[in-house]
Amino acid sequence: QSVLTQPPSVSGAPGQRVTISCTGSNSNIGAGYDVQWYQLLPGTAPKLLIYRNNNRPSGVVDRFSGSKSGTSASLAITGLQAEDEATYYCQSYDNSLFVVFGGGTNLTVL
Amino acid sequence: QVQLVESGGGVVQPGGSLRLSCAASGFSFSVYAFHWVRQAPGKGLEWVAVLSSDGKNSHYADSVKGRFTVSRDTSKNTLYLQMNSLGTEDTAMYYCARETTRIQIFDVGMNVWGHGTTVTVS
């Protein structure tokens, strides 16, 4: 079991908006640590999508956005496209475990 | 361009050892901290270890502590992961990843990743 909890899968039709939740605890997200989000496409290197809760690295489209509140964080994807079909991971830090990841969420574009 | 390339993976028997390498290029290697992250078949990402930007401090996941050692050779711009006493639970794709910000460790995640190298313990 991963320290951060994500839904195993989400889906949406092209053009729709989907959100992926990431729930932690008071020793990680709730302790004030920032949350990052990564996108994994099969056969490719993981890609940083969101850093420091709601910031996009250069080159990441603004259809991706992040938020954080309390012990949870969310990734929102608007205007869903077929190319967004991938596995998404949240990541934060923990008082005793250093770096923690969520279990990953498979996004299916219907 | 900015790049990390892992190598050294393979098939090893339980109890055996393996050393992974991660060659960096396109940026100043010695001013960044580096992580190893793995993904077992059908599982999610698992953080393994980190080496600080000055090469003096390392931290490990409980699952590998005492068995794995992270190190670097700045003359070769290469990060290493020495893995000893391997078990079947160590079977995974191993990625090296660079901290997003210079000097910092455990700051804002990892913005440069390699494509990974596969380790199979069988």
Short mmCIF file of C-alpha atoms in Angstrom, two decimals:
data_model
loop_
_atom_site.label_atom_id
_atom_site.label_comp_id
_atom_site.label_asym_id
_atom_site.label_seq_id
_atom_site.Cartn_x
_atom_site.Cartn_y
_atom_site.Cartn_z
CA GLN A 1 0.00 0.00 0.00
CA SER A 2 1.24 3.42 -0.95
CA VAL A 3 1.53 6.16 1.65
CA LEU A 4 -0.48 8.52 -0.55
CA THR A 5 -3.86 7.23 -1.73
CA GLN A 6 -5.06 7.74 -5.28
CA PRO A 7 -8.03 6.21 -7.10
CA PRO A 8 -6.83 3.31 -9.28
CA SER A 9 -8.57 4.65 -12.35
CA VAL A 10 -10.54 7.57 -13.75
CA SER A 11 -12.05 8.10 -17.17
CA GLY A 12 -13.61 10.81 -19.26
CA ALA A 13 -14.69 11.63 -22.76
CA PRO A 14 -12.66 13.90 -25.02
CA GLY A 15 -13.16 17.53 -24.04
CA GLN A 16 -14.32 16.74 -20.54
CA ARG A 17 -12.68 17.60 -17.22
CA VAL A 18 -11.39 14.97 -14.84
CA THR A 19 -9.81 15.21 -11.42
CA ILE A 20 -7.48 12.84 -9.62
CA SER A 21 -7.29 12.97 -5.86
CA CYS A 22 -4.30 12.27 -3.65
CA THR A 23 -4.89 11.75 0.04
CA GLY A 24 -2.11 11.74 2.61
CA SER A 25 -1.79 12.35 6.32
CA ASN A 26 -0.46 14.79 8.87
CA SER A 27 3.04 13.38 8.45
CA ASN A 28 3.27 14.26 4.77
CA ILE A 29 0.84 16.51 2.87
CA GLY A 30 -0.81 17.71 6.06
CA ALA A 31 2.58 18.59 7.51
CA GLY A 32 2.91 21.27 4.88
CA TYR A 33 5.01 19.46 2.31
CA ASP A 34 4.41 20.36 -1.30
CA VAL A 35 2.85 17.97 -3.79
CA GLN A 36 4.11 17.14 -7.24
CA TRP A 37 2.36 15.28 -10.04
CA TYR A 38 3.95 13.08 -12.69
CA GLN A 39 2.68 11.57 -15.92
CA LEU A 40 3.84 8.13 -17.03
CA LEU A 41 3.28 7.03 -20.58
CA PRO A 42 4.21 3.43 -21.45
CA GLY A 43 7.83 3.16 -22.50
CA THR A 44 8.69 6.75 -21.69
CA ALA A 45 10.41 8.51 -18.82
CA PRO A 46 8.16 9.97 -16.11
CA LYS A 47 7.32 13.61 -16.72
CA LEU A 48 6.90 16.27 -14.04
CA LEU A 49 3.53 17.91 -14.63
CA ILE A 50 2.96 19.99 -11.51
CA TYR A 51 5.37 21.09 -8.80
CA ARG A 52 4.82 22.90 -5.54
CA ASN A 53 1.11 22.02 -5.58
CA ASN A 54 -0.02 24.20 -8.47
CA ASN A 55 2.92 25.21 -10.64
CA ARG A 56 3.55 23.98 -14.15
CA PRO A 57 7.06 23.52 -15.53
CA SER A 58 7.67 25.23 -18.83
CA GLY A 59 6.24 23.20 -21.67
CA VAL A 60 3.34 21.74 -19.72
CA VAL A 61 0.03 22.93 -21.13
CA ASP A 62 -2.39 24.85 -18.94
CA ARG A 63 -5.00 22.12 -19.27
CA PHE A 64 -3.21 20.58 -16.29
CA SER A 65 -3.63 22.22 -12.89
CA GLY A 66 -3.08 21.26 -9.29
CA SER A 67 -4.39 22.19 -5.89
CA LYS A 68 -3.79 21.27 -2.28
CA SER A 69 -5.86 21.54 0.85
CA GLY A 70 -5.20 20.02 4.24
CA THR A 71 -4.01 16.46 3.86
CA SER A 72 -5.08 16.14 0.21
CA ALA A 73 -4.21 17.34 -3.24
CA SER A 74 -5.85 17.13 -6.65
CA LEU A 75 -4.82 17.15 -10.27
CA ALA A 76 -7.34 18.50 -12.76
CA ILE A 77 -7.18 17.93 -16.49
CA THR A 78 -9.51 19.97 -18.68
CA GLY A 79 -10.28 19.57 -22.36
CA LEU A 80 -9.38 15.90 -22.19
CA GLN A 81 -7.45 14.59 -25.19
CA ALA A 82 -6.54 11.09 -26.30
CA GLU A 83 -2.86 11.85 -25.68
CA ASP A 84 -3.62 12.39 -21.99
CA GLU A 85 -4.24 8.67 -21.54
CA ALA A 86 -1.50 7.71 -19.08
CA THR A 87 -0.84 6.88 -15.45
CA TYR A 88 -0.58 9.82 -13.05
CA TYR A 89 1.26 9.83 -9.74
CA CYS A 90 1.27 12.30 -6.90
CA GLN A 91 4.41 12.71 -4.81
CA SER A 92 5.23 14.50 -1.60
CA TYR A 93 7.60 14.28 1.34
CA ASP A 94 7.15 12.68 4.71
CA ASN A 95 8.54 13.36 8.16
CA SER A 96 10.03 9.89 8.42
CA LEU A 97 9.82 8.32 4.96
CA PHE A 98 11.53 11.08 2.99
CA VAL A 99 9.88 10.80 -0.45
CA VAL A 100 6.42 9.26 -0.89
CA PHE A 101 4.36 8.50 -3.96
CA GLY A 102 0.75 7.69 -4.57
CA GLY A 103 -0.22 4.34 -6.02
CA GLY A 104 -0.93 5.84 -9.41
CA THR A 105 -4.14 6.53 -11.32
CA ASN A 106 -4.79 5.18 -14.80
CA LEU A 107 -6.60 7.74 -16.93
CA THR A 108 -8.70 6.37 -19.76
CA VAL A 109 -10.00 8.68 -22.47
CA LEU A 110 -13.24 7.15 -23.66
CA GLN B 1 20.35 18.22 -24.29
CA VAL B 2 19.59 17.50 -20.63
CA GLN B 3 19.60 13.74 -20.29
CA LEU B 4 19.93 10.83 -17.89
CA VAL B 5 20.70 7.36 -19.21
CA GLU B 6 20.56 4.35 -16.93
CA SER B 7 22.41 1.09 -17.51
CA GLY B 8 23.54 -2.01 -15.67
CA GLY B 9 20.24 -3.79 -15.25
CA GLY B 10 19.87 -7.49 -15.91
CA VAL B 11 18.93 -10.83 -14.44
CA VAL B 12 20.50 -11.81 -11.13
CA GLN B 13 19.92 -14.66 -8.73
CA PRO B 14 18.48 -14.05 -5.25
CA GLY B 15 21.22 -13.01 -2.89
CA GLY B 16 23.27 -11.57 -5.71
CA SER B 17 24.52 -8.07 -6.42
CA LEU B 18 24.23 -5.56 -9.23
CA ARG B 19 25.46 -2.04 -9.84
CA LEU B 20 23.34 0.38 -11.79
CA SER B 21 24.75 3.46 -13.49
CA CYS B 22 23.11 6.71 -14.52
CA ALA B 23 25.05 8.88 -16.94
CA ALA B 24 24.13 12.55 -16.93
CA SER B 25 24.68 15.05 -19.70
CA GLY B 26 23.63 18.52 -20.74
CA PHE B 27 23.81 20.16 -17.31
CA SER B 28 26.12 20.70 -14.35
CA PHE B 29 26.03 17.31 -12.65
CA SER B 30 27.68 18.25 -9.36
CA VAL B 31 25.17 20.88 -8.26
CA TYR B 32 22.12 18.64 -8.16
CA ALA B 33 20.82 15.94 -5.86
CA PHE B 34 19.80 12.70 -7.53
CA HIS B 35 17.26 10.03 -6.70
CA TRP B 36 16.68 6.41 -7.59
CA VAL B 37 13.02 5.46 -8.02
CA ARG B 38 11.74 2.03 -8.97
CA GLN B 39 8.57 0.52 -10.35
CA ALA B 40 7.89 -3.16 -9.81
CA PRO B 41 5.81 -4.96 -12.45
CA GLY B 42 2.19 -3.93 -12.12
CA LYS B 43 2.97 -1.63 -9.21
CA GLY B 44 3.41 2.08 -8.64
CA LEU B 45 6.47 4.22 -8.22
CA GLU B 46 8.58 3.62 -5.13
CA TRP B 47 11.32 5.97 -3.99
CA VAL B 48 14.58 4.12 -3.29
CA ALA B 49 17.38 6.52 -2.42
CA VAL B 50 18.79 10.01 -2.77
CA LEU B 51 22.29 11.50 -2.87
CA SER B 52 22.76 15.14 -1.98
CA SER B 53 24.29 17.64 -4.36
CA ASP B 54 27.59 17.66 -2.46
CA GLY B 55 27.68 13.88 -2.51
CA LYS B 56 28.05 13.74 1.26
CA ASN B 57 24.57 12.78 2.35
CA SER B 58 22.37 9.89 1.32
CA HIS B 59 19.02 8.59 2.47
CA TYR B 60 17.28 5.31 1.76
CA ALA B 61 13.87 3.74 1.83
CA ASP B 62 13.47 1.26 4.67
CA SER B 63 13.02 -1.53 2.11
CA VAL B 64 16.59 -1.14 0.83
CA LYS B 65 18.47 0.35 3.77
CA GLY B 66 21.61 -1.61 4.56
CA ARG B 67 21.55 -3.36 1.18
CA PHE B 68 21.73 -0.54 -1.37
CA THR B 69 24.30 2.25 -1.61
CA VAL B 70 24.08 5.34 -3.78
CA SER B 71 27.25 7.09 -4.91
CA ARG B 72 28.59 9.21 -7.74
CA ASP B 73 31.68 9.95 -9.77
CA THR B 74 31.71 13.62 -10.70
CA SER B 75 34.60 13.09 -13.13
CA LYS B 76 32.30 10.84 -15.14
CA ASN B 77 29.03 12.69 -14.42
CA THR B 78 27.64 9.35 -13.30
CA LEU B 79 25.42 8.26 -10.46
CA TYR B 80 25.51 4.69 -9.17
CA LEU B 81 23.31 2.35 -7.19
CA GLN B 82 25.09 -0.63 -5.68
CA MET B 83 22.52 -3.28 -4.86
CA ASN B 84 23.46 -6.21 -2.62
CA SER B 85 21.52 -9.12 -1.12
CA LEU B 86 18.92 -8.82 -3.83
CA GLY B 87 15.56 -10.48 -3.38
CA THR B 88 12.67 -11.12 -5.72
CA GLU B 89 10.98 -8.04 -4.26
CA ASP B 90 13.69 -5.91 -5.84
CA THR B 91 12.58 -6.87 -9.35
CA ALA B 92 11.64 -3.58 -10.99
CA MET B 93 12.40 -0.92 -13.52
CA TYR B 94 14.90 1.44 -11.88
CA TYR B 95 14.87 5.13 -12.79
CA CYS B 96 17.35 7.81 -11.84
CA ALA B 97 15.92 11.27 -11.49
CA ARG B 98 17.32 14.73 -10.87
CA GLU B 99 16.04 17.18 -8.31
CA THR B 100 14.28 20.09 -9.94
CA THR B 101 16.26 22.79 -8.16
CA ARG B 102 20.01 23.14 -7.84
CA ILE B 103 21.63 22.32 -4.48
CA GLN B 104 18.29 21.54 -2.80
CA ILE B 105 17.14 18.14 -1.68
CA PHE B 106 13.54 17.14 -0.99
CA ASP B 107 12.38 20.40 -2.53
CA VAL B 108 10.01 20.37 -5.51
CA GLY B 109 10.31 16.94 -6.97
CA MET B 110 12.27 15.64 -9.92
CA ASN B 111 12.13 17.22 -13.34
CA VAL B 112 14.61 15.10 -15.28
CA TRP B 113 14.22 11.34 -15.49
CA GLY B 114 15.93 8.59 -17.39
CA HIS B 115 14.08 5.88 -19.26
CA GLY B 116 15.04 3.28 -16.71
CA THR B 117 16.91 -0.01 -16.57
CA THR B 118 15.27 -3.31 -15.71
CA VAL B 119 16.41 -5.50 -12.84
CA THR B 120 15.06 -9.02 -12.56
CA VAL B 121 15.87 -11.13 -9.53
CA SER B 122 15.11 -14.73 -10.32
#
